[in-house]
Coordinates of C-alpha atoms in Angstrom, one line a residue:
Chain A
M277 CA -137.0 -85.2 -21.5
A278 CA -135.1 -84.5 -24.8
R279 CA -134.6 -87.7 -26.6
I280 CA -131.8 -88.7 -29.0
A281 CA -133.8 -88.6 -32.3
S282 CA -131.6 -90.7 -34.5
E283 CA -128.1 -92.2 -34.9
D284 CA -127.1 -89.2 -36.9
D285 CA -128.3 -87.0 -34.0
F286 CA -126.0 -89.0 -31.7
L287 CA -123.1 -88.8 -34.1
A288 CA -123.5 -85.0 -34.3
L289 CA -123.4 -85.0 -30.5
M290 CA -120.1 -86.9 -30.7
D291 CA -118.8 -84.4 -33.2
A292 CA -119.7 -81.5 -30.9
H293 CA -117.4 -82.9 -28.2
F294 CA -114.6 -84.7 -30.0
P295 CA -112.4 -83.2 -32.7
R296 CA -112.2 -85.4 -35.9
T297 CA -108.5 -84.9 -36.3
G298 CA -105.4 -85.4 -34.2
D299 CA -101.8 -86.3 -34.2
G300 CA -101.2 -89.5 -36.1
I301 CA -104.8 -89.7 -37.4
V302 CA -104.6 -90.0 -41.2
L303 CA -108.4 -90.6 -41.5
G304 CA -110.7 -90.0 -38.5
R305 CA -114.3 -91.0 -37.7
G306 CA -116.9 -91.6 -40.4
D307 CA -115.4 -94.3 -42.6
D308 CA -115.6 -98.1 -42.2
A309 CA -112.4 -97.8 -40.2
A310 CA -110.0 -95.0 -39.2
I311 CA -106.5 -94.9 -40.6
L312 CA -103.6 -94.4 -38.2
A313 CA -100.0 -93.4 -38.9
C314 CA -98.1 -95.8 -36.5
P315 CA -94.8 -95.8 -34.7
Q316 CA -92.9 -99.2 -34.9
R317 CA -94.6 -100.4 -31.8
L318 CA -98.0 -99.7 -30.2
C319 CA -99.5 -100.9 -27.0
V320 CA -103.3 -101.7 -27.0
T321 CA -105.7 -102.3 -24.2
T322 CA -109.5 -102.5 -23.7
D323 CA -111.8 -102.2 -20.7
L324 CA -115.5 -102.3 -20.1
F325 CA -117.5 -99.9 -17.9
V326 CA -121.0 -101.2 -17.2
E327 CA -123.9 -99.7 -15.3
D328 CA -124.7 -101.4 -11.9
V329 CA -121.4 -103.4 -12.2
H330 CA -118.8 -100.7 -12.4
F331 CA -121.0 -97.7 -11.6
R332 CA -124.4 -96.6 -10.4
R333 CA -126.3 -93.7 -11.9
R334 CA -127.7 -93.0 -8.4
Y335 CA -124.4 -91.3 -7.3
F336 CA -122.2 -91.2 -10.4
P337 CA -122.5 -87.9 -12.3
P338 CA -122.7 -88.6 -16.1
G339 CA -119.5 -86.7 -16.7
A340 CA -117.7 -88.9 -14.3
V341 CA -119.0 -92.0 -16.0
G342 CA -117.6 -90.8 -19.3
A343 CA -114.3 -89.8 -17.9
K344 CA -113.8 -92.9 -15.8
A345 CA -114.6 -95.3 -18.7
L346 CA -111.6 -93.6 -20.5
A347 CA -109.5 -93.1 -17.4
V348 CA -109.3 -96.8 -16.6
N349 CA -108.0 -97.5 -20.1
L350 CA -105.5 -94.6 -20.0
S351 CA -104.3 -96.1 -16.7
D352 CA -103.3 -99.3 -18.5
V353 CA -101.3 -97.2 -21.0
A354 CA -99.7 -95.4 -18.0
A355 CA -98.7 -98.8 -16.6
M356 CA -96.9 -99.6 -19.8
G357 CA -95.0 -96.3 -19.6
G358 CA -96.7 -95.3 -22.9
V359 CA -98.2 -92.2 -24.4
P360 CA -101.9 -92.7 -25.3
A361 CA -102.4 -92.0 -29.1
G362 CA -106.1 -92.7 -29.8
F363 CA -109.2 -94.6 -28.7
V364 CA -112.4 -96.0 -30.0
L365 CA -115.7 -96.2 -28.0
G366 CA -118.6 -98.7 -28.0
L367 CA -121.6 -97.2 -26.3
V368 CA -124.8 -99.1 -25.3
C369 CA -127.6 -96.6 -24.8
P370 CA -130.8 -97.4 -22.9
D371 CA -134.0 -95.4 -23.6
D372 CA -134.1 -93.9 -20.1
A373 CA -131.1 -91.6 -20.5
D374 CA -131.9 -88.4 -22.3
R375 CA -129.9 -86.1 -24.6
G376 CA -128.7 -84.1 -21.6
Y377 CA -127.3 -87.2 -20.0
W378 CA -125.3 -88.2 -23.0
D379 CA -124.1 -84.6 -23.5
A380 CA -122.7 -84.5 -20.0
L381 CA -121.2 -88.0 -20.3
L382 CA -119.5 -87.2 -23.5
A383 CA -118.3 -83.8 -22.1
G384 CA -116.6 -85.6 -19.2
M385 CA -114.9 -88.1 -21.5
A386 CA -113.9 -85.4 -24.0
G387 CA -112.4 -83.3 -21.2
L388 CA -110.1 -86.1 -20.1
A389 CA -109.3 -87.0 -23.7
A390 CA -108.4 -83.3 -24.5
R391 CA -106.2 -83.1 -21.4
H392 CA -104.1 -86.0 -22.6
N393 CA -104.4 -85.1 -26.4
V394 CA -106.0 -88.5 -27.2
P395 CA -108.3 -88.4 -30.3
L396 CA -111.5 -90.5 -30.5
V397 CA -111.2 -92.1 -33.9
G398 CA -114.2 -94.4 -34.1
G399 CA -117.1 -96.0 -32.3
D400 CA -120.3 -97.8 -32.4
L401 CA -123.7 -97.3 -30.8
S402 CA -126.4 -99.8 -29.8
K403 CA -129.6 -99.8 -27.9
G404 CA -129.5 -101.9 -24.7
D405 CA -131.1 -102.1 -21.2
K406 CA -128.3 -100.5 -19.3
I407 CA -125.5 -98.1 -20.1
A408 CA -122.3 -99.8 -21.1
L409 CA -119.1 -98.3 -22.4
S410 CA -116.3 -100.3 -24.1
V411 CA -113.1 -98.3 -24.7
T412 CA -110.1 -99.5 -26.6
V413 CA -107.0 -97.3 -26.3
W414 CA -103.6 -97.6 -28.0
G415 CA -100.4 -95.9 -27.1
A416 CA -96.9 -95.2 -28.3
P417 CA -93.7 -95.6 -26.3
G418 CA -92.4 -92.5 -24.6
P419 CA -89.0 -90.9 -25.0
S420 CA -87.4 -93.9 -23.3
G421 CA -88.5 -96.0 -26.3
R422 CA -89.5 -98.9 -24.0
F423 CA -92.8 -100.3 -22.6
L424 CA -92.9 -101.5 -19.0
T425 CA -94.2 -105.0 -18.5
R426 CA -95.2 -107.3 -15.6
A427 CA -93.4 -110.2 -14.1
T428 CA -90.0 -108.8 -15.1
G429 CA -88.8 -107.8 -11.6
A430 CA -86.5 -109.9 -9.4
A431 CA -86.3 -110.9 -5.7
G432 CA -84.7 -108.1 -3.7
D433 CA -86.4 -105.3 -5.8
M434 CA -88.3 -102.7 -3.9
L435 CA -92.0 -102.4 -4.5
V436 CA -93.2 -98.8 -5.0
A437 CA -96.7 -97.3 -5.5
V438 CA -97.8 -94.1 -7.1
G439 CA -101.3 -93.3 -5.9
D440 CA -103.4 -94.1 -2.8
L441 CA -104.1 -97.7 -2.2
G442 CA -107.5 -98.5 -0.6
L443 CA -108.9 -94.9 -1.0
A444 CA -111.2 -95.7 -3.9
R445 CA -112.6 -98.7 -2.1
V446 CA -113.4 -96.5 0.9
G447 CA -115.1 -94.1 -1.6
L448 CA -117.2 -97.0 -3.0
A449 CA -118.2 -98.1 0.5
V450 CA -119.4 -94.6 1.6
L451 CA -121.1 -93.9 -1.7
E452 CA -123.0 -97.1 -1.6
K453 CA -124.1 -96.3 2.0
D454 CA -124.8 -92.5 1.8
G455 CA -125.0 -91.7 -1.9
P456 CA -123.6 -88.3 -3.2
E457 CA -123.8 -86.9 0.4
A458 CA -120.8 -89.0 1.3
A459 CA -118.6 -86.5 -0.4
A460 CA -119.1 -84.0 2.4
H461 CA -117.2 -86.3 4.9
W462 CA -115.0 -88.3 2.6
P463 CA -114.1 -86.0 -0.3
A464 CA -110.8 -87.6 -1.3
A465 CA -112.2 -91.2 -1.1
V466 CA -115.3 -90.2 -3.1
A467 CA -113.2 -88.4 -5.7
A468 CA -110.8 -91.5 -5.9
H469 CA -113.8 -93.7 -6.8
L470 CA -115.7 -91.3 -9.1
S471 CA -112.7 -89.7 -10.8
P472 CA -109.6 -91.8 -10.8
V473 CA -106.5 -90.1 -12.2
P474 CA -104.6 -92.0 -14.9
R475 CA -101.0 -91.8 -13.8
L476 CA -99.6 -91.1 -17.3
E477 CA -96.8 -88.7 -16.2
A478 CA -95.7 -91.2 -13.5
G479 CA -95.7 -94.1 -16.0
L480 CA -93.5 -92.1 -18.4
A481 CA -91.1 -91.2 -15.5
L482 CA -90.9 -94.9 -14.4
A483 CA -90.1 -96.0 -18.0
A484 CA -87.4 -93.3 -18.2
I485 CA -85.5 -94.8 -15.1
P486 CA -83.5 -97.7 -16.5
G487 CA -83.6 -99.7 -13.3
V488 CA -87.3 -99.9 -13.1
S489 CA -87.9 -103.6 -13.7
S490 CA -91.7 -104.0 -14.0
C491 CA -94.9 -102.0 -13.6
M492 CA -98.7 -102.4 -13.6
D493 CA -101.8 -100.5 -12.6
V494 CA -103.8 -101.7 -9.6
S495 CA -107.4 -102.2 -10.7
D496 CA -108.7 -105.2 -8.8
G497 CA -106.9 -104.3 -5.5
L498 CA -103.3 -105.0 -4.5
A499 CA -104.2 -108.5 -3.1
R500 CA -105.3 -109.7 -6.5
D501 CA -103.0 -107.7 -8.7
L502 CA -99.7 -108.1 -6.9
P503 CA -99.4 -111.8 -7.9
R504 CA -99.8 -110.6 -11.5
L505 CA -96.9 -108.2 -11.2
L506 CA -94.4 -110.6 -9.5
P507 CA -92.2 -112.9 -11.5
P508 CA -92.8 -116.6 -11.1
G509 CA -91.5 -118.0 -7.7
C510 CA -91.4 -114.6 -6.0
G511 CA -93.4 -113.3 -3.1
A512 CA -93.4 -110.0 -1.3
D513 CA -93.1 -108.5 2.2
L514 CA -95.4 -105.5 2.3
F515 CA -95.4 -102.7 4.9
F516 CA -97.8 -99.8 5.3
T517 CA -97.0 -97.1 7.8
P518 CA -99.6 -94.5 8.8
A519 CA -97.6 -92.1 6.7
S520 CA -98.0 -94.3 3.6
L521 CA -101.8 -94.4 3.8
H522 CA -104.3 -91.6 3.0
P523 CA -105.9 -90.2 6.2
E524 CA -109.4 -91.1 4.9
V525 CA -108.3 -94.7 4.5
T526 CA -107.0 -94.8 8.1
A527 CA -110.1 -93.0 9.5
H528 CA -112.5 -95.3 7.7
A529 CA -110.6 -98.4 8.7
V530 CA -110.5 -97.3 12.4
A531 CA -114.2 -96.4 12.3
H532 CA -115.0 -99.9 11.2
G533 CA -112.5 -101.7 13.4
R534 CA -110.3 -102.9 10.5
P535 CA -106.6 -102.7 10.3
P536 CA -105.9 -99.8 7.8
E537 CA -103.1 -101.8 6.0
K538 CA -105.7 -104.4 5.1
V539 CA -108.0 -101.8 3.6
A540 CA -105.0 -100.7 1.5
F541 CA -104.1 -104.4 0.6
F542 CA -107.6 -105.4 -0.6
G543 CA -108.6 -102.1 -2.0
G544 CA -110.0 -102.1 -5.5
E545 CA -110.2 -99.7 -8.4
D546 CA -107.2 -97.8 -7.1
Y547 CA -105.7 -97.1 -10.5
A548 CA -102.4 -96.6 -8.7
L549 CA -99.2 -97.7 -10.4
I550 CA -97.0 -100.3 -8.7
A551 CA -93.5 -100.9 -9.9
T552 CA -90.5 -102.9 -8.9
V553 CA -87.0 -101.3 -8.7
P554 CA -83.6 -102.5 -7.5
P555 CA -82.6 -100.7 -4.3
A556 CA -79.7 -99.1 -6.3
A557 CA -82.2 -97.3 -8.6
L558 CA -84.3 -96.0 -5.7
P559 CA -82.5 -92.7 -5.3
A560 CA -83.2 -91.9 -9.0
L561 CA -86.8 -92.8 -8.6
R562 CA -87.2 -90.6 -5.5
V563 CA -85.9 -87.6 -7.5
A564 CA -88.1 -88.3 -10.6
L565 CA -91.2 -89.3 -8.6
P566 CA -91.2 -87.7 -5.1
G567 CA -94.8 -88.9 -4.6
A568 CA -93.9 -92.6 -5.0
I569 CA -94.1 -94.6 -1.8
A570 CA -92.1 -97.7 -1.0
I571 CA -94.6 -100.4 0.1
G572 CA -92.6 -103.5 0.2
R573 CA -89.9 -105.8 -1.2
L574 CA -89.9 -108.8 -3.4
T575 CA -88.8 -112.1 -1.7
P576 CA -87.3 -115.1 -3.4
K577 CA -90.2 -117.4 -2.2
P578 CA -93.9 -117.3 -3.0
G579 CA -96.2 -115.9 -0.3
Y580 CA -97.0 -112.5 1.2
T581 CA -96.5 -110.8 4.6
L582 CA -98.3 -107.6 5.5
N583 CA -96.6 -105.5 8.2
G584 CA -94.8 -108.7 9.3
A585 CA -97.8 -111.1 9.4
P586 CA -98.5 -113.7 6.7
I587 CA -101.5 -112.9 4.6
N588 CA -103.3 -115.3 2.3
E589 CA -106.7 -113.8 1.5
R590 CA -107.9 -113.2 -2.0
G591 CA -109.5 -110.0 -3.4
F592 CA -112.3 -109.3 -5.8
D593 CA -113.4 -111.6 -8.6
H594 CA -116.2 -110.8 -11.1
F595 CA -117.1 -114.5 -11.2
G596 CA -116.3 -115.5 -7.6
Chain B
M129 CA -125.3 -126.4 -15.4
A130 CA -121.5 -125.9 -15.2
R131 CA -120.8 -122.4 -14.1
I132 CA -117.7 -120.2 -14.8
A133 CA -116.1 -120.4 -11.3
S134 CA -113.8 -117.4 -11.5
E135 CA -112.2 -114.8 -13.8
D136 CA -109.1 -117.0 -14.0
D137 CA -111.4 -119.9 -15.1
F138 CA -112.8 -117.7 -17.9
L139 CA -109.3 -116.6 -18.9
A140 CA -108.2 -120.3 -19.1
L141 CA -111.2 -120.9 -21.4
M142 CA -109.9 -118.0 -23.6
D143 CA -106.4 -119.6 -23.6
A144 CA -107.9 -122.9 -24.6
H145 CA -109.4 -121.3 -27.8
F146 CA -107.1 -118.5 -28.7
P147 CA -103.3 -118.8 -29.2
R148 CA -101.3 -116.2 -27.2
T149 CA -98.9 -115.4 -30.0
G150 CA -99.2 -114.4 -33.7
D151 CA -97.6 -112.4 -36.5
G152 CA -96.9 -108.9 -35.3
I153 CA -97.6 -109.6 -31.6
V154 CA -94.6 -108.6 -29.5
L155 CA -96.5 -109.2 -26.3
G156 CA -99.9 -110.9 -26.2
R157 CA -102.6 -111.2 -23.6
G158 CA -101.9 -111.0 -19.9
D159 CA -100.2 -107.7 -19.3
D160 CA -101.8 -104.2 -18.8
A161 CA -101.7 -103.9 -22.6
A162 CA -100.5 -105.9 -25.5
I163 CA -97.5 -104.7 -27.6
L164 CA -97.8 -104.7 -31.4
A165 CA -95.2 -104.4 -34.1
C166 CA -96.8 -102.0 -36.6
P167 CA -96.6 -101.2 -40.2
Q168 CA -96.6 -97.5 -41.1
R169 CA -100.3 -97.4 -41.3
L170 CA -103.1 -99.4 -39.6
C171 CA -106.9 -99.2 -40.0
V172 CA -108.9 -99.6 -36.8
T173 CA -112.7 -100.3 -36.3
T174 CA -115.0 -101.3 -33.5
D175 CA -118.5 -102.8 -33.4
L176 CA -120.9 -103.9 -30.7
F177 CA -122.9 -107.2 -30.8
V178 CA -125.7 -107.1 -28.1
E179 CA -128.2 -109.7 -27.1
D180 CA -131.8 -108.9 -28.1
V181 CA -130.5 -106.0 -30.2
H182 CA -128.3 -107.7 -32.7
F183 CA -129.1 -111.3 -31.9
R184 CA -131.5 -113.6 -30.0
R185 CA -130.3 -116.6 -28.1
R186 CA -133.6 -118.3 -29.1
Y187 CA -132.4 -119.0 -32.6
F188 CA -128.7 -118.0 -32.6
P189 CA -126.3 -120.8 -31.9
P190 CA -123.6 -119.6 -29.5
G191 CA -120.8 -120.4 -32.0
A192 CA -122.6 -118.1 -34.5
V193 CA -122.8 -115.3 -31.9
G194 CA -119.0 -115.5 -31.3
A195 CA -118.2 -115.7 -35.0
K196 CA -120.6 -112.9 -36.1
A197 CA -119.4 -110.5 -33.4
L198 CA -115.9 -110.8 -35.0
A199 CA -117.2 -111.1 -38.6
V200 CA -118.9 -107.7 -38.6
N201 CA -115.6 -106.1 -37.6
L202 CA -113.6 -108.0 -40.1
S203 CA -116.1 -106.9 -42.7
D204 CA -115.1 -103.3 -42.0
V205 CA -111.4 -104.2 -42.5
A206 CA -112.5 -105.9 -45.8
A207 CA -114.2 -102.6 -46.8
M208 CA -110.9 -100.8 -46.3
G209 CA -109.1 -103.3 -48.5
G210 CA -107.0 -104.3 -45.5
V211 CA -105.6 -107.4 -43.9
P212 CA -106.8 -107.9 -40.3
A213 CA -103.9 -108.0 -37.9
G214 CA -105.4 -108.4 -34.5
F215 CA -108.3 -107.8 -32.2
V216 CA -109.4 -107.2 -28.6
L217 CA -112.7 -108.4 -27.1
G218 CA -114.9 -107.0 -24.3
L219 CA -117.4 -109.6 -23.1
V220 CA -120.4 -108.9 -20.8
C221 CA -121.4 -112.2 -19.3
P222 CA -124.8 -112.8 -17.6
D223 CA -125.3 -115.5 -15.0
D224 CA -127.7 -117.5 -17.1
A225 CA -125.2 -118.6 -19.6
D226 CA -123.1 -121.6 -18.5
R227 CA -119.6 -122.8 -19.3
G228 CA -120.7 -124.8 -22.3
Y229 CA -122.3 -121.7 -23.8
W230 CA -119.1 -119.7 -23.5
D231 CA -117.1 -122.6 -24.7
A232 CA -119.2 -122.8 -27.9
L233 CA -119.3 -119.0 -28.3
L234 CA -115.5 -118.7 -28.1
A235 CA -115.0 -121.8 -30.4
G236 CA -117.1 -120.1 -33.1
M237 CA -115.1 -116.8 -32.7
A238 CA -111.8 -118.7 -32.6
G239 CA -112.6 -120.6 -35.7
L240 CA -113.2 -117.5 -37.7
A241 CA -110.1 -115.8 -36.2
A242 CA -107.9 -118.8 -37.1
R243 CA -109.3 -118.9 -40.7
H244 CA -108.1 -115.3 -41.2
N245 CA -105.0 -115.6 -39.0
V246 CA -106.1 -112.8 -36.6
P247 CA -104.8 -113.1 -33.1
L248 CA -106.8 -112.1 -30.0
V249 CA -104.4 -109.9 -28.1
G250 CA -106.5 -108.6 -25.2
G251 CA -109.9 -108.3 -23.6
D252 CA -112.0 -107.6 -20.6
L253 CA -114.8 -109.4 -18.8
S254 CA -117.7 -108.0 -16.9
K255 CA -120.9 -109.3 -15.4
G256 CA -124.1 -107.9 -16.9
D257 CA -127.8 -108.7 -17.5
K258 CA -127.4 -109.6 -21.2
I259 CA -124.7 -110.9 -23.4
A260 CA -122.8 -108.1 -25.1
L261 CA -119.6 -108.3 -27.2
S262 CA -117.4 -105.4 -28.1
V263 CA -114.8 -106.2 -30.7
T264 CA -112.0 -103.8 -31.9
V265 CA -110.1 -105.0 -34.9
W266 CA -107.1 -103.4 -36.7
G267 CA -105.6 -104.2 -40.0
A268 CA -102.6 -103.5 -42.3
P269 CA -102.8 -102.5 -45.9
G270 CA -102.6 -105.3 -48.4
P271 CA -100.0 -105.7 -51.2
S272 CA -101.5 -102.6 -53.0
G273 CA -100.4 -100.5 -50.1
R274 CA -103.6 -98.5 -50.1
F275 CA -106.7 -98.4 -48.0
L276 CA -110.1 -97.9 -49.7
T277 CA -112.3 -95.1 -48.4
R278 CA -115.8 -93.8 -48.8
A279 CA -116.9 -90.7 -50.7
T280 CA -114.0 -90.8 -53.1
G281 CA -115.9 -92.0 -56.2
A282 CA -117.2 -89.7 -59.0
A283 CA -120.4 -89.3 -61.1
G284 CA -120.3 -91.7 -63.9
D285 CA -118.7 -94.5 -61.8
M286 CA -120.4 -97.8 -61.8
L287 CA -121.6 -99.2 -58.5
V288 CA -120.8 -102.9 -57.9
A289 CA -121.7 -105.2 -55.0
V290 CA -120.0 -108.4 -53.7
G291 CA -122.4 -110.4 -51.7
D292 CA -126.2 -110.7 -51.7
L293 CA -128.2 -107.7 -50.8
G294 CA -131.4 -108.3 -48.9
L295 CA -130.7 -111.9 -48.1
A296 CA -129.7 -111.5 -44.5
R297 CA -132.8 -109.3 -43.9
V298 CA -135.0 -112.2 -45.3
G299 CA -133.1 -114.5 -42.9
L300 CA -133.9 -112.2 -39.9
A301 CA -137.6 -112.1 -40.9
V302 CA -138.0 -115.9 -41.2
L303 CA -136.0 -116.6 -38.0
E304 CA -138.1 -114.1 -36.0
K305 CA -141.2 -115.8 -37.4
D306 CA -140.3 -119.5 -37.3
G307 CA -137.1 -119.8 -35.2
P308 CA -134.4 -122.3 -36.1
E309 CA -136.9 -124.3 -38.2
A310 CA -136.7 -121.5 -40.8
A311 CA -133.4 -122.9 -42.0
A312 CA -135.3 -125.9 -43.7
H313 CA -137.0 -123.6 -46.2
W314 CA -134.7 -120.6 -46.3
P315 CA -131.2 -122.1 -45.9
A316 CA -129.2 -119.3 -47.6
A317 CA -131.1 -116.5 -46.0
V318 CA -130.8 -118.0 -42.5
A319 CA -127.1 -118.6 -43.1
A320 CA -126.6 -115.0 -44.3
H321 CA -128.2 -113.6 -41.1
L322 CA -126.5 -116.1 -38.6
S323 CA -123.1 -116.4 -40.3
P324 CA -122.2 -113.5 -42.5
V325 CA -119.0 -113.9 -44.5
P326 CA -116.5 -111.0 -44.2
R327 CA -115.4 -110.3 -47.8
L328 CA -111.7 -110.0 -47.0
E329 CA -110.4 -111.5 -50.3
A330 CA -112.8 -109.3 -52.3
G331 CA -111.7 -106.2 -50.4
L332 CA -108.0 -107.0 -51.2
A333 CA -108.9 -107.6 -54.8
L334 CA -110.8 -104.3 -55.0
A335 CA -107.8 -102.4 -53.5
A336 CA -105.5 -104.0 -56.0
I337 CA -107.5 -102.6 -59.0
P338 CA -106.2 -99.0 -59.3
G339 CA -109.5 -97.7 -60.8
V340 CA -111.6 -98.7 -57.9
S341 CA -112.5 -95.3 -56.4
S342 CA -114.3 -96.1 -53.1
C343 CA -115.7 -98.9 -51.1
M344 CA -117.7 -99.7 -48.0
D345 CA -119.5 -102.6 -46.4
V346 CA -123.3 -102.6 -46.2
S347 CA -124.3 -103.1 -42.6
D348 CA -127.4 -101.0 -42.2
G349 CA -128.9 -101.8 -45.6
L350 CA -128.2 -100.2 -49.0
A351 CA -130.8 -97.5 -48.4
R352 CA -129.0 -96.1 -45.4
D353 CA -125.4 -96.9 -46.4
L354 CA -125.3 -95.8 -50.0
P355 CA -125.5 -92.1 -49.0
R356 CA -122.4 -92.7 -46.9
L357 CA -120.5 -94.1 -49.8
L358 CA -121.3 -91.4 -52.4
P359 CA -119.3 -88.2 -52.7
P360 CA -121.1 -85.0 -51.8
G361 CA -123.6 -83.9 -54.5
C362 CA -123.9 -87.3 -56.1
G363 CA -126.8 -89.6 -56.4
A364 CA -127.3 -93.0 -58.0
D365 CA -129.5 -94.9 -60.4
L366 CA -129.9 -98.4 -59.1
F367 CA -131.1 -101.4 -61.0
F368 CA -131.7 -104.9 -59.8
T369 CA -132.6 -107.7 -62.3
P370 CA -133.9 -111.1 -61.2
A371 CA -130.4 -112.4 -62.0
S372 CA -128.7 -110.0 -59.6
L373 CA -130.9 -111.1 -56.6
H374 CA -130.6 -114.3 -54.6
P375 CA -133.6 -116.6 -55.4
E376 CA -134.6 -116.6 -51.8
V377 CA -134.8 -112.8 -51.8
T378 CA -137.1 -113.0 -54.8
A379 CA -139.2 -115.8 -53.4
H380 CA -139.7 -114.1 -50.0
A381 CA -140.5 -110.8 -51.6
V382 CA -143.0 -112.4 -54.0
A383 CA -144.6 -114.4 -51.2
H384 CA -145.1 -111.1 -49.2
G385 CA -146.2 -109.0 -52.2
R386 CA -143.2 -106.8 -52.1
P387 CA -141.0 -105.8 -55.1
P388 CA -137.8 -107.9 -54.8
E389 CA -135.6 -104.9 -55.6
K390 CA -137.0 -103.0 -52.6
V391 CA -136.1 -105.9 -50.3
A392 CA -132.5 -105.7 -51.7
F393 CA -132.5 -101.9 -51.3
F394 CA -133.6 -101.7 -47.7
G395 CA -131.9 -105.0 -46.6
G396 CA -129.8 -104.8 -43.5
E397 CA -126.8 -106.7 -42.1
D398 CA -125.8 -107.7 -45.6
Y399 CA -122.1 -107.3 -45.0
A400 CA -121.7 -107.2 -48.7
L401 CA -119.1 -104.8 -50.1
I402 CA -120.2 -102.0 -52.4
A403 CA -117.6 -100.2 -54.5
T404 CA -117.4 -97.5 -57.2
V405 CA -115.4 -98.0 -60.3
P406 CA -115.1 -96.0 -63.5
P407 CA -116.5 -97.9 -66.5
A408 CA -113.0 -98.2 -68.0
A409 CA -111.9 -100.3 -65.0
L410 CA -114.9 -102.6 -65.1
P411 CA -113.3 -105.3 -67.3
A412 CA -110.3 -105.6 -64.8
L413 CA -112.8 -105.9 -62.0
R414 CA -114.8 -108.6 -63.8
V415 CA -111.6 -110.6 -64.2
A416 CA -110.5 -110.2 -60.6
L417 CA -113.9 -110.6 -59.0
P418 CA -116.2 -112.6 -61.3
G419 CA -118.8 -112.6 -58.5
A420 CA -119.2 -108.9 -58.4
I421 CA -122.5 -107.6 -59.7
A422 CA -123.1 -104.2 -61.2
I423 CA -126.1 -102.6 -59.3
G424 CA -126.1 -99.0 -60.5
R425 CA -124.3 -95.9 -61.5
L426 CA -123.4 -92.6 -59.8
T427 CA -125.2 -89.6 -61.0
P428 CA -124.1 -85.9 -60.8
K429 CA -127.2 -84.9 -58.8
P430 CA -128.4 -86.1 -55.4
G431 CA -131.3 -88.5 -55.2
Y432 CA -131.9 -92.1 -56.1
T433 CA -133.8 -94.1 -58.6
L434 CA -134.5 -97.8 -58.2
N435 CA -135.2 -99.7 -61.5
G436 CA -136.2 -96.4 -63.0
A437 CA -138.5 -95.0 -60.3
P438 CA -137.4 -92.4 -57.8
I439 CA -137.1 -93.7 -54.2
N440 CA -136.8 -91.6 -51.0
E441 CA -137.4 -94.0 -48.2
R442 CA -135.0 -94.4 -45.3
G443 CA -133.7 -97.6 -43.8
F444 CA -133.0 -98.8 -40.2
D445 CA -132.0 -96.5 -37.4
H446 CA -131.1 -97.7 -33.9
F447 CA -132.6 -94.5 -32.5
G448 CA -135.4 -93.9 -35.0

């Protein structure tokens, strides 16, 4: 097993995968801090990605670990309607991962970074018992000049989603049960869990539609995240038809005797975008984002209904 | 033992310690990303602080853990000659730390943040086996308008230090040996390890002196960090007199039969600033920073001498 011999060795591995320069980077990696040329406003977000909490080495290819740690952060920039402009990486490295592992992990992350033209401008390394990645990403506004925020919609707005709700949760369930073999029967669900797609183009398109009144990305499942999107005092009537659910969500739900719409509602790690839009702006949204699906409507009173029935249950909590 | 009951409970604890608003914060914590109003340039840096790698709970008060995780990042902004403008925090929280522990940790961090007027604008929480903190800080240029960088000095420049070299390393040694009791005999060394002071005022003063040609903070010890400060092809002649060393460094070195200047040279976690300055600018520096100590001079050839003798040894490496 080839070991990382020194910190300089690891930094050379970073340099092999990540260019040192990029748009807006006055001074890249290697000094006490990087120097950025900034627009008037930036958005900034940070997310952790921790072994045996967010991923298991048993069924997570190292390239997917690296890519997902970045993707979940890019998803937050997408939810702001922003264009990611750079990121920094904190990496906790246990002894039991070899040079080939890190090479693959960094290659996966670098591939996603290159696809979205996001430079890595700094980082820190530490030993530790388990792999952990901390990514901080910042982004500029898109051509619309605005960032999208939460809690700025209004009763009567439609609720739309870009991305499959519940699919990644099905992927987690089948991977935990069957390991990598699960991909043979549940390819879309496994891909949704291992390799979520940050919806950056969709976020930009949403920000460009003046009527869109709020937006967020669904990371903890719709059940937990929807209350964070809605303005104070509002609730929502949600409706999922078979056509608005991925076939693997429906198939897994049916196989386990659960209503498919509840699988979509509780979900988790969907990294779909949800947005609110007044009905008058819906035609423009349908043109700009043909893949967006209407999943509900904001009501002037707190509380939720799901396909007509009241629903009160809570989703995932790290400390619950 | 009071437990953290939920993620919302933890977030409420954050809100109790950290204000949600601050200079330059358009939108603070609670959305997918924060929104910053930016100057034309920002510097950005990130550092990890991991249990049993960077600190031990056995002798590290929780407030010192929180403060040091932020301080080591502020030290990087100080080394750039910048003014810290905001930070984000990733926090890995094991089950065996209770609410009182987190309350004290966050209070320590918040105290330091308040002292330097640096708002916490975002974060992420995760379970994990050991405490780990990931902090990303950004900063604006000071009144001089410039950031200080590494490798921009020249042969003939004097090398100056602000802060005690070797003192924190002595603190680590005595804490590892005697635990918290060590503070009775080695108060300054223990304080230097537990509660390093980010030299922000000194960094600003250095940036304001036009002659100052480069600067960095010493985190891995002078032996490892000095090669990172020097321009390609340069070396340095270093000299430490008894007057330029802290008495506890000298006393500990003598007690262990080591040359005091070598304790200062290898050091580690000093968070002192070192800077290069042409001799002509030294008088201005002495006026602006009376506490700065001349510790050497840049030579036109690679290699180091310490008090007249060549020295080749290497310092600390996470992967060595």
